[in-house]
PDB file of C-alpha atoms in Angstrom:
ATOM      1  CA  UNK A  24      99.916 106.031 112.237  1.00  0.00           C
ATOM      2  CA  UNK A  25     101.788 103.135 110.631  1.00  0.00           C
ATOM      3  CA  UNK A  26     100.098 103.911 107.312  1.00  0.00           C
ATOM      4  CA  UNK A  27     101.367 107.501 107.392  1.00  0.00           C
ATOM      5  CA  UNK A  28     104.853 106.381 108.442  1.00  0.00           C
ATOM      6  CA  UNK A  29     105.179 103.911 105.591  1.00  0.00           C
ATOM      7  CA  UNK A  30     103.665 106.427 103.180  1.00  0.00           C
ATOM      8  CA  UNK A  31     106.414 108.882 104.116  1.00  0.00           C
ATOM      9  CA  UNK A  32     109.300 106.383 104.291  1.00  0.00           C
ATOM     10  CA  UNK A  33     109.593 105.544 100.563  1.00  0.00           C
ATOM     11  CA  UNK A  34     108.275 108.742  99.017  1.00  0.00           C
ATOM     12  CA  UNK A  35     109.405 111.156 101.725  1.00  0.00           C
ATOM     13  CA  UNK A  36     112.981 109.962 101.379  1.00  0.00           C
ATOM     14  CA  UNK A  37     112.848 110.353  97.593  1.00  0.00           C
ATOM     15  CA  UNK A  38     111.379 113.853  97.871  1.00  0.00           C
ATOM     16  CA  UNK A  39     113.841 114.944 100.542  1.00  0.00           C
ATOM     17  CA  UNK A  40     116.763 113.947  98.313  1.00  0.00           C
ATOM     18  CA  UNK A  41     115.013 115.134  95.135  1.00  0.00           C
ATOM     19  CA  UNK A  42     115.668 111.790  93.470  1.00  0.00           C
ATOM     20  CA  UNK A  43     113.485 109.636  91.215  1.00  0.00           C
ATOM     21  CA  UNK A  44     111.398 107.147  93.171  1.00  0.00           C
ATOM     22  CA  UNK A  45     112.464 103.556  92.505  1.00  0.00           C
ATOM     23  CA  UNK A  46     110.229 100.551  91.787  1.00  0.00           C
ATOM     24  CA  UNK A  47     110.953  99.286  95.323  1.00  0.00           C
ATOM     25  CA  UNK A  48     109.566 102.555  96.727  1.00  0.00           C
ATOM     26  CA  UNK A  49     106.332 102.078  94.794  1.00  0.00           C
ATOM     27  CA  UNK A  50     106.116  98.435  95.847  1.00  0.00           C
ATOM     28  CA  UNK A  51     106.499  99.404  99.509  1.00  0.00           C
ATOM     29  CA  UNK A  52     103.803 102.073  99.129  1.00  0.00           C
ATOM     30  CA  UNK A  53     101.343  99.617  97.564  1.00  0.00           C
ATOM     31  CA  UNK A  54     102.151  96.967 100.183  1.00  0.00           C
ATOM     32  CA  UNK A  55     101.609  99.511 102.929  1.00  0.00           C
ATOM     33  CA  UNK A  56      98.252 100.460 101.436  1.00  0.00           C
ATOM     34  CA  UNK A  57      97.172  96.821 101.313  1.00  0.00           C
ATOM     35  CA  UNK A  58      98.316  96.104 104.891  1.00  0.00           C
ATOM     36  CA  UNK A  59      96.840  99.299 106.343  1.00  0.00           C
ATOM     37  CA  UNK A  60      93.475  98.828 104.647  1.00  0.00           C
ATOM     38  CA  UNK A  61      93.338  95.152 105.620  1.00  0.00           C
ATOM     39  CA  UNK A  62      94.138  95.987 109.245  1.00  0.00           C
ATOM     40  CA  UNK A  63      91.499  98.725 109.363  1.00  0.00           C
ATOM     41  CA  UNK A  64      88.999  96.375 107.737  1.00  0.00           C
ATOM     42  CA  UNK A  65      89.514  93.799 110.474  1.00  0.00           C
ATOM     43  CA  UNK A  66      89.203  96.464 113.159  1.00  0.00           C
ATOM     44  CA  UNK A  67      86.263  98.468 111.830  1.00  0.00           C
ATOM     45  CA  UNK A  68      84.137  96.121 109.724  1.00  0.00           C
ATOM     46  CA  UNK A  69      82.606  94.210 112.689  1.00  0.00           C
ATOM     47  CA  UNK A  70      81.490  97.541 114.150  1.00  0.00           C
ATOM     48  CA  UNK A  71      80.399  99.469 111.054  1.00  0.00           C
ATOM     49  CA  UNK A  72      80.983  98.272 107.501  1.00  0.00           C
ATOM     50  CA  UNK A  73      79.804 101.614 106.073  1.00  0.00           C
ATOM     51  CA  UNK A  74      82.655 103.424 107.855  1.00  0.00           C
ATOM     52  CA  UNK A  75      85.099 101.714 105.497  1.00  0.00           C
ATOM     53  CA  UNK A  76      83.996 104.020 102.703  1.00  0.00           C
ATOM     54  CA  UNK A  77      85.151 107.012 104.723  1.00  0.00           C
ATOM     55  CA  UNK A  78      88.423 105.214 105.523  1.00  0.00           C
ATOM     56  CA  UNK A  79      88.999 104.738 101.793  1.00  0.00           C
ATOM     57  CA  UNK A  80      88.295 108.443 101.196  1.00  0.00           C
ATOM     58  CA  UNK A  81      90.766 109.405 103.936  1.00  0.00           C
ATOM     59  CA  UNK A  82      93.465 107.201 102.403  1.00  0.00           C
ATOM     60  CA  UNK A  83      92.792 108.729  98.989  1.00  0.00           C
ATOM     61  CA  UNK A  84      93.141 112.191 100.525  1.00  0.00           C
ATOM     62  CA  UNK A  85      96.526 111.199 102.013  1.00  0.00           C
ATOM     63  CA  UNK A  86      97.855 110.307  98.558  1.00  0.00           C
ATOM     64  CA  UNK A  87      96.394 113.434  96.971  1.00  0.00           C
ATOM     65  CA  UNK A  88      98.064 115.576  99.657  1.00  0.00           C
ATOM     66  CA  UNK A  89     101.437 114.059  98.671  1.00  0.00           C
ATOM     67  CA  UNK A  90     101.034 115.103  95.038  1.00  0.00           C
ATOM     68  CA  UNK A  91     101.591 118.810  95.651  1.00  0.00           C
ATOM     69  CA  UNK A  92     105.042 118.445  97.316  1.00  0.00           C
ATOM     70  CA  UNK A  93     105.899 115.815  94.688  1.00  0.00           C
ATOM     71  CA  UNK A  94     105.249 118.340  91.906  1.00  0.00           C
ATOM     72  CA  UNK A  95     107.310 120.998  93.660  1.00  0.00           C
ATOM     73  CA  UNK A  96     110.329 118.937  94.652  1.00  0.00           C
ATOM     74  CA  UNK A  97     110.492 116.334  91.871  1.00  0.00           C
ATOM     75  CA  UNK A  98     108.655 117.744  88.861  1.00  0.00           C
ATOM     76  CA  UNK A  99     110.577 115.416  86.534  1.00  0.00           C
ATOM     77  CA  UNK A 100     109.460 112.271  88.412  1.00  0.00           C
ATOM     78  CA  UNK A 101     106.362 111.430  86.381  1.00  0.00           C
ATOM     79  CA  UNK A 102     106.283 107.931  87.854  1.00  0.00           C
ATOM     80  CA  UNK A 103     105.818 109.247  91.377  1.00  0.00           C
ATOM     81  CA  UNK A 104     102.874 111.383  90.296  1.00  0.00           C
ATOM     82  CA  UNK A 105     101.358 108.454  88.429  1.00  0.00           C
ATOM     83  CA  UNK A 106     101.747 106.186  91.471  1.00  0.00           C
ATOM     84  CA  UNK A 107     100.270 108.716  93.909  1.00  0.00           C
ATOM     85  CA  UNK A 108      97.428 109.535  91.538  1.00  0.00           C
ATOM     86  CA  UNK A 109      96.792 105.844  90.901  1.00  0.00           C
ATOM     87  CA  UNK A 110      96.594 105.016  94.601  1.00  0.00           C
ATOM     88  CA  UNK A 111      94.296 107.986  95.187  1.00  0.00           C
ATOM     89  CA  UNK A 112      92.010 106.898  92.341  1.00  0.00           C
ATOM     90  CA  UNK A 113      92.097 103.324  93.635  1.00  0.00           C
ATOM     91  CA  UNK A 114      90.766 104.287  97.064  1.00  0.00           C
ATOM     92  CA  UNK A 115      88.296 106.786  95.630  1.00  0.00           C
ATOM     93  CA  UNK A 116      87.007 103.985  93.421  1.00  0.00           C
ATOM     94  CA  UNK A 117      86.769 101.626  96.396  1.00  0.00           C
ATOM     95  CA  UNK A 118      84.869 104.142  98.514  1.00  0.00           C
ATOM     96  CA  UNK A 119      81.660 103.867  96.453  1.00  0.00           C
ATOM     97  CA  UNK A 120      81.231 100.062  96.503  1.00  0.00           C
ATOM     98  CA  UNK A 121      82.268 100.002 100.162  1.00  0.00           C
ATOM     99  CA  UNK A 122      79.466 102.401 100.974  1.00  0.00           C
ATOM    100  CA  UNK A 123      77.145 100.031  99.105  1.00  0.00           C
ATOM    101  CA  UNK A 124      78.231  97.223 101.433  1.00  0.00           C
ATOM    102  CA  UNK A 125      80.527  95.213  99.153  1.00  0.00           C
ATOM    103  CA  UNK A 126      83.337  93.119 100.625  1.00  0.00           C
ATOM    104  CA  UNK A 127      86.306  95.363 101.362  1.00  0.00           C
ATOM    105  CA  UNK A 128      89.387  93.128 101.420  1.00  0.00           C
ATOM    106  CA  UNK A 129      88.369  91.235  98.280  1.00  0.00           C
ATOM    107  CA  UNK A 130      87.811  94.514  96.422  1.00  0.00           C
ATOM    108  CA  UNK A 131      91.047  96.021  97.704  1.00  0.00           C
ATOM    109  CA  UNK A 132      93.161  93.043  96.644  1.00  0.00           C
ATOM    110  CA  UNK A 133      91.603  93.007  93.185  1.00  0.00           C
ATOM    111  CA  UNK A 134      92.200  96.738  92.670  1.00  0.00           C
ATOM    112  CA  UNK A 135      95.724  96.667  94.097  1.00  0.00           C
ATOM    113  CA  UNK A 136      96.649  93.699  91.934  1.00  0.00           C
ATOM    114  CA  UNK A 137      95.734  95.647  88.818  1.00  0.00           C
ATOM    115  CA  UNK A 138      97.617  98.689  90.076  1.00  0.00           C
ATOM    116  CA  UNK A 139     100.752  96.587  90.602  1.00  0.00           C
ATOM    117  CA  UNK A 140     100.482  95.301  87.041  1.00  0.00           C
ATOM    118  CA  UNK A 141     100.131  98.874  85.762  1.00  0.00           C
ATOM    119  CA  UNK A 142     103.223  99.949  87.729  1.00  0.00           C
ATOM    120  CA  UNK A 143     105.085  96.849  86.562  1.00  0.00           C
ATOM    121  CA  UNK A 144     104.542  97.742  82.920  1.00  0.00           C
ATOM    122  CA  UNK A 145     105.215 101.433  83.585  1.00  0.00           C
ATOM    123  CA  UNK A 146     108.636 100.683  85.085  1.00  0.00           C
ATOM    124  CA  UNK A 147     109.495  97.515  83.180  1.00  0.00           C
ATOM    125  CA  UNK A 148     109.481  95.471  86.407  1.00  0.00           C
ATOM    126  CA  UNK A 149     108.457  91.841  85.765  1.00  0.00           C
ATOM    127  CA  UNK A 150     108.445  90.895  89.451  1.00  0.00           C
ATOM    128  CA  UNK A 151     106.041  93.744  90.213  1.00  0.00           C
ATOM    129  CA  UNK A 152     103.767  92.584  87.400  1.00  0.00           C
ATOM    130  CA  UNK A 153     103.864  89.005  88.661  1.00  0.00           C
ATOM    131  CA  UNK A 154     103.113  90.210  92.190  1.00  0.00           C
ATOM    132  CA  UNK A 155     100.060  91.971  90.746  1.00  0.00           C
ATOM    133  CA  UNK A 156      98.905  88.742  89.111  1.00  0.00           C
ATOM    134  CA  UNK A 157      99.339  86.898  92.416  1.00  0.00           C
ATOM    135  CA  UNK A 158      97.401  89.534  94.391  1.00  0.00           C
ATOM    136  CA  UNK A 159      94.601  89.522  91.809  1.00  0.00           C
ATOM    137  CA  UNK A 160      94.582  85.731  92.069  1.00  0.00           C
ATOM    138  CA  UNK A 161      94.225  85.983  95.844  1.00  0.00           C
ATOM    139  CA  UNK A 162      91.114  88.120  95.393  1.00  0.00           C
ATOM    140  CA  UNK A 163      89.732  85.441  93.059  1.00  0.00           C
ATOM    141  CA  UNK A 164      90.538  82.818  95.691  1.00  0.00           C
ATOM    142  CA  UNK A 165      88.577  84.799  98.265  1.00  0.00           C
ATOM    143  CA  UNK A 166      85.560  84.722  95.941  1.00  0.00           C
ATOM    144  CA  UNK A 167      85.526  80.938  95.882  1.00  0.00           C
ATOM    145  CA  UNK A 168      86.499  80.406  99.517  1.00  0.00           C
ATOM    146  CA  UNK A 169      84.482  83.127 101.264  1.00  0.00           C
ATOM    147  CA  UNK A 170      81.822  84.304  98.791  1.00  0.00           C
ATOM    148  CA  UNK A 171      80.581  81.070  97.215  1.00  0.00           C
ATOM    149  CA  UNK A 172      77.839  80.211  96.778  1.00  0.00           C
ATOM    150  CA  UNK A 173      76.814  83.758  96.009  1.00  0.00           C
ATOM    151  CA  UNK A 174      73.427  83.410  97.686  1.00  0.00           C
ATOM    152  CA  UNK A 175      71.717  81.161 100.204  1.00  0.00           C
ATOM    153  CA  UNK A 176      68.517  83.207 100.597  1.00  0.00           C
ATOM    154  CA  UNK A 177      66.200  85.067  98.171  1.00  0.00           C
ATOM    155  CA  UNK A 178      67.928  88.154  96.777  1.00  0.00           C
ATOM    156  CA  UNK A 179      67.539  91.120  94.451  1.00  0.00           C
ATOM    157  CA  UNK A 180      68.747  90.099  90.993  1.00  0.00           C
ATOM    158  CA  UNK A 181      72.056  91.729  89.949  1.00  0.00           C
ATOM    159  CA  UNK A 182      71.790  94.694  92.352  1.00  0.00           C
ATOM    160  CA  UNK A 183      73.240  92.999  95.429  1.00  0.00           C
ATOM    161  CA  UNK A 184      76.549  93.094  97.294  1.00  0.00           C
ATOM    162  CA  UNK A 185      77.604  89.514  96.564  1.00  0.00           C
ATOM    163  CA  UNK A 186      77.196  89.753  92.810  1.00  0.00           C
ATOM    164  CA  UNK A 187      78.656  93.269  92.808  1.00  0.00           C
ATOM    165  CA  UNK A 188      81.786  91.940  94.496  1.00  0.00           C
ATOM    166  CA  UNK A 189      82.051  89.138  91.921  1.00  0.00           C
ATOM    167  CA  UNK A 190      81.630  91.623  89.061  1.00  0.00           C
ATOM    168  CA  UNK A 191      84.305  93.923  90.510  1.00  0.00           C
ATOM    169  CA  UNK A 192      86.859  91.110  90.774  1.00  0.00           C
ATOM    170  CA  UNK A 193      85.913  89.847  87.304  1.00  0.00           C
ATOM    171  CA  UNK A 194      86.517  93.309  85.871  1.00  0.00           C
ATOM    172  CA  UNK A 195      89.882  93.406  87.649  1.00  0.00           C
ATOM    173  CA  UNK A 196      90.764  90.089  85.984  1.00  0.00           C
ATOM    174  CA  UNK A 197      89.649  91.496  82.619  1.00  0.00           C
ATOM    175  CA  UNK A 198      91.817  94.579  83.209  1.00  0.00           C
ATOM    176  CA  UNK A 199      94.822  92.404  84.100  1.00  0.00           C
ATOM    177  CA  UNK A 200      94.345  90.343  80.939  1.00  0.00           C
ATOM    178  CA  UNK A 201      93.992  93.505  78.848  1.00  0.00           C
ATOM    179  CA  UNK A 202      97.166  95.032  80.281  1.00  0.00           C
ATOM    180  CA  UNK A 203      99.139  91.879  79.531  1.00  0.00           C
ATOM    181  CA  UNK A 204      97.798  91.672  76.005  1.00  0.00           C
ATOM    182  CA  UNK A 205      98.698  95.308  75.351  1.00  0.00           C
ATOM    183  CA  UNK A 206     102.199  94.820  76.744  1.00  0.00           C
ATOM    184  CA  UNK A 207     102.764  91.367  75.213  1.00  0.00           C
ATOM    185  CA  UNK A 208     105.729  92.608  73.183  1.00  0.00           C
ATOM    186  CA  UNK A 209     107.715  93.458  76.328  1.00  0.00           C
ATOM    187  CA  UNK A 210     107.221  90.136  78.151  1.00  0.00           C
ATOM    188  CA  UNK A 211     109.995  87.702  78.980  1.00  0.00           C
ATOM    189  CA  UNK A 212     109.791  83.945  78.504  1.00  0.00           C
ATOM    190  CA  UNK A 213     108.271  83.329  81.927  1.00  0.00           C
ATOM    191  CA  UNK A 214     105.354  85.673  81.200  1.00  0.00           C
ATOM    192  CA  UNK A 215     104.685  84.759  77.568  1.00  0.00           C
ATOM    193  CA  UNK A 216     101.729  82.559  78.430  1.00  0.00           C
ATOM    194  CA  UNK A 217     100.068  85.009  80.801  1.00  0.00           C
ATOM    195  CA  UNK A 218      98.016  87.029  78.258  1.00  0.00           C
ATOM    196  CA  UNK A 219      96.044  83.944  77.168  1.00  0.00           C
ATOM    197  CA  UNK A 220      95.959  82.450  80.666  1.00  0.00           C
ATOM    198  CA  UNK A 221      94.553  85.641  82.154  1.00  0.00           C
ATOM    199  CA  UNK A 222      92.026  85.998  79.330  1.00  0.00           C
ATOM    200  CA  UNK A 223      90.792  82.443  79.924  1.00  0.00           C
ATOM    201  CA  UNK A 224      90.640  83.045  83.674  1.00  0.00           C
ATOM    202  CA  UNK A 225      88.737  86.325  83.299  1.00  0.00           C
ATOM    203  CA  UNK A 226      86.178  84.753  80.949  1.00  0.00           C
ATOM    204  CA  UNK A 227      85.711  81.705  83.168  1.00  0.00           C
ATOM    205  CA  UNK A 228      85.378  83.815  86.325  1.00  0.00           C
ATOM    206  CA  UNK A 229      82.740  86.022  84.693  1.00  0.00           C
ATOM    207  CA  UNK A 230      80.915  82.945  83.407  1.00  0.00           C
ATOM    208  CA  UNK A 231      80.808  81.300  86.845  1.00  0.00           C
ATOM    209  CA  UNK A 232      79.519  84.485  88.505  1.00  0.00           C
ATOM    210  CA  UNK A 233      76.728  85.000  85.971  1.00  0.00           C
ATOM    211  CA  UNK A 234      75.820  81.309  86.143  1.00  0.00           C
ATOM    212  CA  UNK A 235      75.475  81.450  89.921  1.00  0.00           C
ATOM    213  CA  UNK A 236      73.365  84.599  89.787  1.00  0.00           C
ATOM    214  CA  UNK A 237      71.120  83.272  87.033  1.00  0.00           C
ATOM    215  CA  UNK A 238      70.655  79.774  88.431  1.00  0.00           C
ATOM    216  CA  UNK A 239      70.181  80.675  92.089  1.00  0.00           C
ATOM    217  CA  UNK A 240      67.553  83.380  91.542  1.00  0.00           C
ATOM    218  CA  UNK A 241      64.639  81.204  90.349  1.00  0.00           C
ATOM    219  CA  UNK A 242      65.606  78.384  92.711  1.00  0.00           C
ATOM    220  CA  UNK A 243      65.790  80.468  95.879  1.00  0.00           C
ATOM    221  CA  UNK A 244      62.603  82.343  94.999  1.00  0.00           C
ATOM    222  CA  UNK A 245      60.902  78.978  94.340  1.00  0.00           C
ATOM    223  CA  UNK A 246      59.637  79.981  90.904  1.00  0.00           C
ATOM    224  CA  UNK A 247      58.871  76.448  89.863  1.00  0.00           C
ATOM    225  CA  UNK A 248      60.765  73.583  88.303  1.00  0.00           C
ATOM    226  CA  UNK A 249      60.461  74.947  84.769  1.00  0.00           C
ATOM    227  CA  UNK A 250      62.187  78.252  85.494  1.00  0.00           C
ATOM    228  CA  UNK A 251      64.628  76.676  87.962  1.00  0.00           C
ATOM    229  CA  UNK A 252      65.968  74.439  85.179  1.00  0.00           C
ATOM    230  CA  UNK A 253      65.255  76.597  82.103  1.00  0.00           C
ATOM    231  CA  UNK A 254      66.867  79.867  83.165  1.00  0.00           C
ATOM    232  CA  UNK A 255      70.256  78.289  84.030  1.00  0.00           C
ATOM    233  CA  UNK A 256      70.234  76.492  80.684  1.00  0.00           C
ATOM    234  CA  UNK A 257      69.703  79.766  78.820  1.00  0.00           C
ATOM    235  CA  UNK A 258      72.413  81.517  80.852  1.00  0.00           C
ATOM    236  CA  UNK A 259      74.787  78.578  80.280  1.00  0.00           C
ATOM    237  CA  UNK A 260      74.538  78.717  76.479  1.00  0.00           C
ATOM    238  CA  UNK A 261      74.473  82.530  76.359  1.00  0.00           C
ATOM    239  CA  UNK A 262      77.692  82.539  78.389  1.00  0.00           C
ATOM    240  CA  UNK A 263      79.334  80.021  76.064  1.00  0.00           C
ATOM    241  CA  UNK A 264      78.424  82.104  73.022  1.00  0.00           C
ATOM    242  CA  UNK A 265      79.784  85.240  74.716  1.00  0.00           C
ATOM    243  CA  UNK A 266      83.081  83.512  75.521  1.00  0.00           C
ATOM    244  CA  UNK A 267      83.332  82.145  71.976  1.00  0.00           C
ATOM    245  CA  UNK A 268      82.706  85.624  70.544  1.00  0.00           C
ATOM    246  CA  UNK A 269      85.380  87.033  72.878  1.00  0.00           C
ATOM    247  CA  UNK A 270      87.855  84.412  71.694  1.00  0.00           C
ATOM    248  CA  UNK A 271      87.121  85.229  68.067  1.00  0.00           C
ATOM    249  CA  UNK A 272      87.500  88.943  68.669  1.00  0.00           C
ATOM    250  CA  UNK A 273      90.807  88.472  70.512  1.00  0.00           C
ATOM    251  CA  UNK A 274      91.932  85.780  68.085  1.00  0.00           C
ATOM    252  CA  UNK A 275      92.842  83.762  71.162  1.00  0.00           C
ATOM    253  CA  UNK A 276      92.884  79.996  70.645  1.00  0.00           C
ATOM    254  CA  UNK A 277      92.805  79.232  74.381  1.00  0.00           C
ATOM    255  CA  UNK A 278      89.622  81.269  74.950  1.00  0.00           C
ATOM    256  CA  UNK A 279      87.913  79.640  71.966  1.00  0.00           C
ATOM    257  CA  UNK A 280      88.990  76.211  73.198  1.00  0.00           C
ATOM    258  CA  UNK A 281      87.502  76.886  76.627  1.00  0.00           C
ATOM    259  CA  UNK A 282      84.181  77.889  75.048  1.00  0.00           C
ATOM    260  CA  UNK A 283      84.143  74.670  73.007  1.00  0.00           C
ATOM    261  CA  UNK A 284      85.012  72.651  76.115  1.00  0.00           C
ATOM    262  CA  UNK A 285      82.073  74.175  78.007  1.00  0.00           C
ATOM    263  CA  UNK A 286      79.843  73.477  75.028  1.00  0.00           C
ATOM    264  CA  UNK A 287      81.040  69.892  75.058  1.00  0.00           C
ATOM    265  CA  UNK A 288      79.927  69.557  78.654  1.00  0.00           C
ATOM    266  CA  UNK A 289      76.496  70.587  77.344  1.00  0.00           C
ATOM    267  CA  UNK A 290      73.913  69.934  80.039  1.00  0.00           C
ATOM    268  CA  UNK A 291      76.380  68.418  82.513  1.00  0.00           C
ATOM    269  CA  UNK A 292      75.802  71.043  85.274  1.00  0.00           C
ATOM    270  CA  UNK A 293      72.074  70.465  85.141  1.00  0.00           C
TER     271      UNK A 293
END
């Protein structure tokens, strides 16, 4: 009920008056989506985690249903259509991994953070962009606080909920970094360092996730000392080379420096 009320408050008012929706309206809509989904997660997840996929589909349908009156009453408000379509796509995208058993709140925060950054660039709203960075950062924090270590028991390599959640959040971080790099020319002084910072963070987050997956698999399956030490070493250096190649491709000094720093640590983790 509260979700529908707050969906109608910002956009319903704009449609009733046939005015262009403001950035604050979009921010309220995204905040409502985050709160409503988080509340439903807490209520439903202990009973049936698979039901969350249907909740995500229902929320997507609510946004899609708003698009038709938006086209009729405010055909010139492209931003409203983009926001409604983006929120619908967001929850449609979440429905699939939720049905696979991935962690709902972490996924939702990662996706909503990226959406806020998209809206921030679309409307030239730095505070909205920064809010998106913060929300994406919160999803990263949840990875380290609630989802680390990735595994404590033998698991299926790659195709598992824990690693899938890590990959999803890593891709969200990559998307955030890409959006900031593409919009670097529009950034103010306070955001100038974010393109490189986000690129470094995305690379490091991906590296840590792959390292955990690669090192824990032979150890938890008790494959022997040789594989338990050899596989992580291979993954470690392959990850460093991948980060270095990314830094070269982006021509980003900070990313290259991080790769060299990891190389300097050499066999430290082992």
